[in-house]
mmCIF file of C-alpha atoms and ligand atoms in Angstrom:
data_model
loop_
_atom_site.group_PDB
_atom_site.id
_atom_site.type_symbol
_atom_site.label_atom_id
_atom_site.label_comp_id
_atom_site.label_asym_id
_atom_site.label_seq_id
_atom_site.Cartn_x
_atom_site.Cartn_y
_atom_site.Cartn_z
ATOM 1 C CA UNK J 1 -124.099 -73.561 -72.461
ATOM 2 C CA UNK J 2 -123.617 -73.243 -76.265
ATOM 3 C CA UNK J 3 -126.123 -73.033 -79.242
ATOM 4 C CA UNK J 4 -127.070 -71.598 -81.990
ATOM 5 C CA UNK J 5 -126.607 -67.811 -82.127
ATOM 6 C CA UNK J 6 -129.308 -65.711 -82.460
ATOM 7 C CA UNK J 7 -128.835 -62.146 -84.432
ATOM 8 C CA UNK J 8 -128.834 -59.098 -82.375
ATOM 9 C CA UNK J 9 -131.733 -57.553 -84.483
ATOM 10 C CA UNK J 10 -134.021 -60.654 -83.430
ATOM 11 C CA UNK J 11 -133.257 -60.347 -79.839
ATOM 12 C CA UNK J 12 -133.959 -56.681 -79.980
ATOM 13 C CA UNK J 13 -137.179 -57.269 -81.690
ATOM 14 C CA UNK J 14 -138.547 -59.822 -79.419
ATOM 15 C CA UNK J 15 -137.247 -57.907 -76.246
ATOM 16 C CA UNK J 16 -139.562 -54.753 -77.157
ATOM 17 C CA UNK J 17 -142.648 -56.715 -77.997
ATOM 18 C CA UNK J 18 -145.399 -56.835 -75.562
ATOM 19 C CA UNK J 19 -147.578 -58.907 -77.860
ATOM 20 C CA UNK J 20 -146.194 -61.620 -79.625
ATOM 21 C CA UNK J 21 -148.270 -64.563 -82.016
ATOM 22 C CA UNK J 22 -146.673 -67.840 -82.545
ATOM 23 C CA UNK J 23 -147.500 -69.857 -85.585
ATOM 24 C CA UNK J 24 -146.719 -73.261 -85.481
ATOM 25 C CA UNK J 25 -146.660 -76.472 -87.564
ATOM 26 C CA UNK J 26 -145.935 -79.592 -88.065
ATOM 27 C CA UNK J 27 -142.012 -79.303 -87.389
ATOM 28 C CA UNK J 28 -142.611 -78.457 -83.855
ATOM 29 C CA UNK J 29 -144.529 -81.653 -83.176
ATOM 30 C CA UNK J 30 -142.042 -83.671 -84.886
ATOM 31 C CA UNK J 31 -139.173 -82.726 -82.762
ATOM 32 C CA UNK J 32 -141.508 -84.478 -79.504
ATOM 33 C CA UNK J 33 -141.600 -87.609 -81.859
ATOM 34 C CA UNK J 34 -144.570 -86.963 -83.290
ATOM 35 C CA UNK J 35 -144.842 -88.351 -86.858
ATOM 36 C CA UNK J 36 -145.695 -85.767 -89.666
ATOM 37 C CA UNK J 37 -148.953 -86.485 -91.577
ATOM 38 C CA UNK J 38 -146.966 -88.265 -94.384
ATOM 39 C CA UNK J 39 -144.629 -90.272 -92.092
ATOM 40 C CA UNK J 40 -147.188 -92.150 -90.061
ATOM 41 C CA UNK J 41 -147.624 -94.888 -92.057
ATOM 42 C CA UNK J 42 -146.284 -97.758 -89.785
ATOM 43 C CA UNK J 43 -147.327 -100.771 -88.142
ATOM 44 C CA UNK J 44 -150.939 -101.431 -88.252
ATOM 45 C CA UNK J 45 -151.432 -98.479 -90.685
ATOM 46 C CA UNK J 46 -148.983 -99.001 -93.173
ATOM 47 C CA UNK J 47 -151.403 -100.284 -95.677
ATOM 48 C CA UNK J 48 -153.790 -97.341 -95.468
ATOM 49 C CA UNK J 49 -153.019 -94.024 -97.408
ATOM 50 C CA UNK J 50 -153.373 -91.062 -94.707
ATOM 51 C CA UNK J 51 -154.715 -89.102 -97.152
ATOM 52 C CA UNK J 52 -157.669 -91.558 -97.669
ATOM 53 C CA UNK J 53 -158.388 -91.500 -93.890
ATOM 54 C CA UNK J 54 -158.403 -87.785 -93.672
ATOM 55 C CA UNK J 55 -161.599 -87.140 -96.092
ATOM 56 C CA UNK J 56 -165.516 -86.637 -95.465
ATOM 57 C CA UNK J 57 -165.477 -89.508 -98.287
ATOM 58 C CA UNK J 58 -163.448 -91.599 -95.941
ATOM 59 C CA UNK J 59 -165.715 -91.028 -93.098
ATOM 60 C CA UNK J 60 -168.804 -91.800 -95.281
ATOM 61 C CA UNK J 61 -167.327 -94.842 -96.308
ATOM 62 C CA UNK J 62 -165.904 -96.418 -92.962
ATOM 63 C CA UNK J 63 -166.539 -94.436 -89.831
ATOM 64 C CA UNK J 64 -165.176 -96.890 -87.601
ATOM 65 C CA UNK J 65 -161.679 -97.071 -89.839
ATOM 66 C CA UNK J 66 -161.335 -93.238 -89.336
ATOM 67 C CA UNK J 67 -162.363 -92.870 -85.678
ATOM 68 C CA UNK J 68 -159.677 -96.007 -85.038
ATOM 69 C CA UNK J 69 -157.062 -94.036 -86.865
ATOM 70 C CA UNK J 70 -157.448 -90.769 -84.930
ATOM 71 C CA UNK J 71 -157.858 -92.713 -81.715
ATOM 72 C CA UNK J 72 -154.562 -93.980 -82.634
ATOM 73 C CA UNK J 73 -152.993 -90.622 -83.049
ATOM 74 C CA UNK J 74 -154.444 -89.365 -80.135
ATOM 75 C CA UNK J 75 -152.609 -92.152 -78.368
ATOM 76 C CA UNK J 76 -149.461 -91.401 -79.858
ATOM 77 C CA UNK J 77 -149.879 -87.613 -78.905
ATOM 78 C CA UNK J 78 -150.689 -88.733 -75.172
ATOM 79 C CA UNK J 79 -147.441 -90.485 -74.833
ATOM 80 C CA UNK J 80 -145.403 -88.030 -76.157
ATOM 81 C CA UNK J 81 -144.120 -84.815 -74.321
ATOM 82 C CA UNK J 82 -143.888 -81.307 -75.074
ATOM 83 C CA UNK J 83 -140.231 -80.477 -76.283
ATOM 84 C CA UNK J 84 -137.694 -77.516 -75.461
ATOM 85 C CA UNK J 85 -139.165 -75.228 -78.292
ATOM 86 C CA UNK J 86 -142.977 -75.807 -76.610
ATOM 87 C CA UNK J 87 -141.597 -75.007 -73.222
ATOM 88 C CA UNK J 88 -139.662 -72.075 -74.404
ATOM 89 C CA UNK J 89 -142.726 -70.243 -75.979
ATOM 90 C CA UNK J 90 -144.734 -70.919 -72.639
ATOM 91 C CA UNK J 91 -141.952 -69.334 -70.560
ATOM 92 C CA UNK J 92 -141.888 -66.319 -73.314
ATOM 93 C CA UNK J 93 -145.291 -65.871 -72.104
ATOM 94 C CA UNK J 94 -144.318 -65.248 -68.758
ATOM 95 C CA UNK J 95 -143.358 -61.927 -69.355
ATOM 96 C CA UNK J 96 -145.618 -60.310 -72.242
ATOM 97 C CA UNK J 97 -148.722 -61.662 -73.954
ATOM 98 C CA UNK J 98 -147.923 -64.790 -76.521
ATOM 99 C CA UNK J 99 -150.740 -66.201 -77.940
ATOM 100 C CA UNK J 100 -150.099 -69.216 -80.214
ATOM 101 C CA UNK J 101 -151.892 -70.097 -83.598
ATOM 102 C CA UNK J 102 -151.119 -73.952 -84.473
ATOM 103 C CA UNK J 103 -151.747 -75.965 -87.215
ATOM 104 C CA UNK J 104 -151.268 -79.165 -85.406
ATOM 105 C CA UNK J 105 -153.869 -81.278 -83.791
ATOM 106 C CA UNK J 106 -152.087 -82.204 -81.027
ATOM 107 C CA UNK J 107 -152.213 -80.637 -77.446
ATOM 108 C CA UNK J 108 -148.489 -80.168 -76.565
ATOM 109 C CA UNK J 109 -148.535 -76.197 -76.704
ATOM 110 C CA UNK J 110 -151.053 -76.401 -74.240
ATOM 111 C CA UNK J 111 -149.375 -79.133 -71.832
ATOM 112 C CA UNK J 112 -146.357 -76.736 -72.048
ATOM 113 C CA UNK J 113 -148.519 -73.958 -70.321
ATOM 114 C CA UNK J 114 -149.168 -71.973 -73.538
ATOM 115 C CA UNK J 115 -152.178 -69.922 -74.255
ATOM 116 C CA UNK J 116 -153.293 -71.687 -77.869
ATOM 117 C CA UNK J 117 -156.005 -69.174 -79.276
ATOM 118 C CA UNK J 118 -156.395 -71.209 -82.448
ATOM 119 C CA UNK J 119 -156.188 -74.660 -83.928
ATOM 120 C CA UNK J 120 -156.550 -73.862 -87.316
ATOM 121 C CA UNK J 121 -156.988 -77.361 -88.328
ATOM 122 C CA UNK J 122 -158.834 -78.711 -85.452
ATOM 123 C CA UNK J 123 -157.873 -81.098 -82.598
ATOM 124 C CA UNK J 124 -157.401 -84.646 -82.157
ATOM 125 C CA UNK J 125 -159.267 -83.733 -78.585
ATOM 126 C CA UNK J 126 -162.208 -82.037 -79.696
ATOM 127 C CA UNK J 127 -164.909 -84.710 -81.117
ATOM 128 C CA UNK J 128 -168.012 -83.422 -82.073
ATOM 129 C CA UNK J 129 -171.313 -85.120 -83.600
ATOM 130 C CA UNK J 130 -171.045 -85.353 -87.275
ATOM 131 C CA UNK J 131 -174.784 -84.466 -87.378
ATOM 132 C CA UNK J 132 -175.489 -81.872 -85.078
ATOM 133 C CA UNK J 133 -172.215 -80.605 -84.550
ATOM 134 C CA UNK J 134 -172.518 -80.854 -80.610
ATOM 135 C CA UNK J 135 -169.267 -81.109 -79.054
ATOM 136 C CA UNK J 136 -168.767 -84.551 -77.434
ATOM 137 C CA UNK J 137 -167.395 -84.949 -74.157
ATOM 138 C CA UNK J 138 -168.944 -88.307 -72.919
ATOM 139 C CA UNK J 139 -167.235 -91.696 -72.633
ATOM 140 C CA UNK J 140 -164.368 -92.521 -74.918
ATOM 141 C CA UNK J 141 -164.099 -88.755 -76.135
ATOM 142 C CA UNK J 142 -160.450 -89.392 -75.584
ATOM 143 C CA UNK J 143 -158.084 -92.315 -75.015
ATOM 144 C CA UNK J 144 -156.095 -92.558 -72.356
ATOM 145 C CA UNK J 145 -152.513 -93.305 -72.462
ATOM 146 C CA UNK J 146 -153.000 -96.360 -70.365
ATOM 147 C CA UNK J 147 -155.815 -97.929 -72.362
ATOM 148 C CA UNK J 148 -155.670 -101.393 -73.558
ATOM 149 C CA UNK J 149 -153.707 -101.122 -76.859
ATOM 150 C CA UNK J 150 -156.647 -102.617 -79.113
ATOM 151 C CA UNK J 151 -155.744 -100.365 -81.961
ATOM 152 C CA UNK J 152 -152.873 -102.773 -82.805
ATOM 153 C CA UNK J 153 -154.787 -105.235 -83.257
ATOM 154 C CA UNK J 154 -158.089 -104.065 -84.755
ATOM 155 C CA UNK J 155 -157.844 -100.895 -86.585
ATOM 156 C CA UNK J 156 -161.570 -100.232 -86.281
ATOM 157 C CA UNK J 157 -163.071 -98.644 -83.586
ATOM 158 C CA UNK J 158 -166.687 -97.748 -83.187
ATOM 159 C CA UNK J 159 -167.340 -94.272 -82.780
ATOM 160 C CA UNK J 160 -169.486 -92.752 -79.783
ATOM 161 C CA UNK J 161 -173.145 -92.009 -80.208
ATOM 162 C CA UNK J 162 -174.063 -88.066 -79.722
ATOM 163 C CA UNK J 163 -176.362 -87.996 -76.605
ATOM 164 C CA UNK J 164 -178.408 -85.327 -78.295
ATOM 165 C CA UNK J 165 -179.189 -86.794 -81.853
ATOM 166 C CA UNK J 166 -177.953 -90.198 -81.724
ATOM 167 C CA UNK J 167 -175.366 -89.410 -84.508
ATOM 168 C CA UNK J 168 -171.756 -90.922 -84.834
ATOM 169 C CA UNK J 169 -169.174 -88.659 -83.060
ATOM 170 C CA UNK J 170 -166.463 -87.709 -85.522
ATOM 171 C CA UNK J 171 -162.800 -86.225 -84.713
ATOM 172 C CA UNK J 172 -162.706 -82.396 -84.376
ATOM 173 C CA UNK J 173 -159.963 -82.219 -87.110
ATOM 174 C CA UNK J 174 -160.178 -80.490 -90.569
ATOM 175 C CA UNK J 175 -160.103 -83.126 -93.394
ATOM 176 C CA UNK J 176 -158.990 -82.275 -97.008
ATOM 177 C CA UNK J 177 -161.967 -80.756 -98.578
ATOM 178 C CA UNK J 178 -163.006 -79.039 -95.314
ATOM 179 C CA UNK J 179 -163.050 -75.301 -94.732
ATOM 180 C CA UNK J 180 -161.368 -74.214 -91.520
ATOM 181 C CA UNK J 181 -163.406 -73.738 -88.544
ATOM 182 C CA UNK J 182 -164.884 -70.212 -88.530
ATOM 183 C CA UNK J 183 -164.215 -69.535 -84.611
ATOM 184 C CA UNK J 184 -160.491 -70.489 -84.965
ATOM 185 C CA UNK J 185 -159.843 -68.592 -88.261
ATOM 186 C CA UNK J 186 -161.250 -65.469 -86.452
ATOM 187 C CA UNK J 187 -159.181 -66.055 -83.532
ATOM 188 C CA UNK J 188 -156.017 -66.246 -85.468
ATOM 189 C CA UNK J 189 -156.907 -63.258 -87.540
ATOM 190 C CA UNK J 190 -157.383 -61.387 -84.488
ATOM 191 C CA UNK J 191 -154.184 -62.438 -82.934
ATOM 192 C CA UNK J 192 -152.331 -61.760 -86.256
ATOM 193 C CA UNK J 193 -153.604 -58.161 -86.415
ATOM 194 C CA UNK J 194 -153.006 -57.372 -82.644
ATOM 195 C CA UNK J 195 -149.380 -58.768 -82.757
ATOM 196 C CA UNK J 196 -146.381 -56.768 -82.574
ATOM 197 C CA UNK J 197 -144.050 -59.673 -83.729
ATOM 198 C CA UNK J 198 -144.937 -62.697 -85.512
ATOM 199 C CA UNK J 199 -142.487 -65.939 -84.697
ATOM 200 C CA UNK J 200 -143.089 -68.855 -87.323
ATOM 201 C CA UNK J 201 -142.174 -72.396 -86.361
ATOM 202 C CA UNK J 202 -141.922 -75.722 -87.791
ATOM 203 C CA UNK J 203 -144.238 -74.538 -90.776
ATOM 204 C CA UNK J 204 -142.576 -76.087 -93.884
ATOM 205 C CA UNK J 205 -145.778 -77.371 -95.489
ATOM 206 C CA UNK J 206 -147.801 -74.064 -94.815
ATOM 207 C CA UNK J 207 -151.000 -74.100 -97.301
ATOM 208 C CA UNK J 208 -153.477 -71.464 -98.005
ATOM 209 C CA UNK J 209 -155.272 -69.663 -96.473
ATOM 210 C CA UNK J 210 -153.054 -70.201 -93.452
ATOM 211 C CA UNK J 211 -150.020 -69.108 -95.323
ATOM 212 C CA UNK J 212 -151.834 -65.704 -95.725
ATOM 213 C CA UNK J 213 -151.699 -64.734 -92.175
ATOM 214 C CA UNK J 214 -148.045 -64.206 -91.995
ATOM 215 C CA UNK J 215 -148.062 -62.658 -95.515
ATOM 216 C CA UNK J 216 -150.097 -60.051 -94.585
ATOM 217 C CA UNK J 217 -148.487 -59.273 -91.399
ATOM 218 C CA UNK J 218 -145.055 -58.655 -93.222
ATOM 219 C CA UNK J 219 -147.199 -56.199 -95.470
ATOM 220 C CA UNK J 220 -148.693 -54.595 -92.999
ATOM 221 C CA UNK J 221 -145.089 -53.881 -91.376
ATOM 222 C CA UNK J 222 -145.070 -56.553 -88.516
ATOM 223 C CA UNK J 223 -141.914 -58.356 -88.423
ATOM 224 C CA UNK J 224 -142.105 -62.045 -88.966
ATOM 225 C CA UNK J 225 -138.933 -64.017 -87.724
ATOM 226 C CA UNK J 226 -139.182 -67.695 -88.752
ATOM 227 C CA UNK J 227 -137.330 -70.628 -87.102
ATOM 228 C CA UNK J 228 -136.831 -73.444 -89.485
ATOM 229 C CA UNK J 229 -134.193 -76.011 -90.191
ATOM 230 C CA UNK J 230 -134.991 -75.728 -93.727
ATOM 231 C CA UNK J 231 -136.164 -72.931 -96.119
ATOM 232 C CA UNK J 232 -139.783 -72.780 -96.613
ATOM 233 C CA UNK J 233 -142.396 -70.543 -98.396
ATOM 234 C CA UNK J 234 -142.209 -68.267 -95.600
ATOM 235 C CA UNK J 235 -138.353 -67.694 -96.021
ATOM 236 C CA UNK J 236 -138.896 -65.970 -98.942
ATOM 237 C CA UNK J 237 -140.998 -62.910 -97.180
ATOM 238 C CA UNK J 238 -139.875 -63.204 -93.479
ATOM 239 C CA UNK J 239 -138.210 -60.149 -91.974
ATOM 240 C CA UNK J 240 -135.702 -62.721 -90.324
ATOM 241 C CA UNK J 241 -135.266 -66.196 -91.572
ATOM 242 C CA UNK J 242 -132.989 -68.708 -89.140
ATOM 243 C CA UNK J 243 -132.068 -71.832 -90.088
ATOM 244 C CA UNK J 244 -132.460 -73.898 -86.717
ATOM 245 C CA UNK J 245 -135.036 -75.824 -85.269
ATOM 246 C CA UNK J 246 -137.643 -74.640 -82.810
ATOM 247 C CA UNK J 247 -136.467 -77.055 -80.059
ATOM 248 C CA UNK J 248 -132.862 -75.187 -80.211
ATOM 249 C CA UNK J 249 -133.819 -72.062 -81.553
ATOM 250 C CA UNK J 250 -136.228 -70.933 -78.922
ATOM 251 C CA UNK J 251 -134.294 -71.811 -75.911
ATOM 252 C CA UNK J 252 -131.225 -69.763 -77.378
ATOM 253 C CA UNK J 253 -133.731 -66.707 -77.925
ATOM 254 C CA UNK J 254 -134.777 -67.106 -74.317
ATOM 255 C CA UNK J 255 -131.290 -67.331 -73.052
ATOM 256 C CA UNK J 256 -130.372 -64.102 -75.040
ATOM 257 C CA UNK J 257 -133.030 -62.158 -73.886
ATOM 258 C CA UNK J 258 -131.907 -62.915 -70.322
HETATM 259 ZN ZN1 LIG B 301 -176.087 -84.917 -82.514
#
């Protein structure tokens, strides 16, 4: 089987590591056909600006529109499958500790079988009350792939009601202007501190404070290996930077490990 060549130095680092922390971004999901945030203006949603659907102000203005948007996105995710990159990471975790810290709001790493310790930007599948913050797991907490496709007729979907306080249930994602969830941030921080090697995949648009995690790893002498078809802000400081996608590079790494 042919494929990208992984440098010996990278293979050695990964082979010798008992704990690897993986930092993933939108590029990994894109290889499963999940449009990146800026590219999702299709069909029903092409008249909406995603940036204006992903803010606390949008939620205040029109909760049903925002709930409908995230429900549509969740359905898109449920219709997608983990790709070879997701699966290679899960397989890597069979022989060593592999902790995934992701900026993605989908569940493709989990469905591939990886341990996801942190969703830094929240999750499409963890709605909570917008008033009392209680996690919501009741009816309509998540769409099913077989739901009638009403979102393509009417973008607005009335959000569920919190059984505890009667507030509107909101998507469990981090919106523009909101801070990262404290628990997820702390778990990410711990996973980076404990790691012997950091693998960064699909994070072209990495932003602060998330970007500080791999930067600090390098400063502390932890090797950072980037898999990305394009240069990114991580390329500048990564120990090794490979111009290859996660779906191609990670299976090649796994084969090289033998
Ligand atoms: Zn509530």
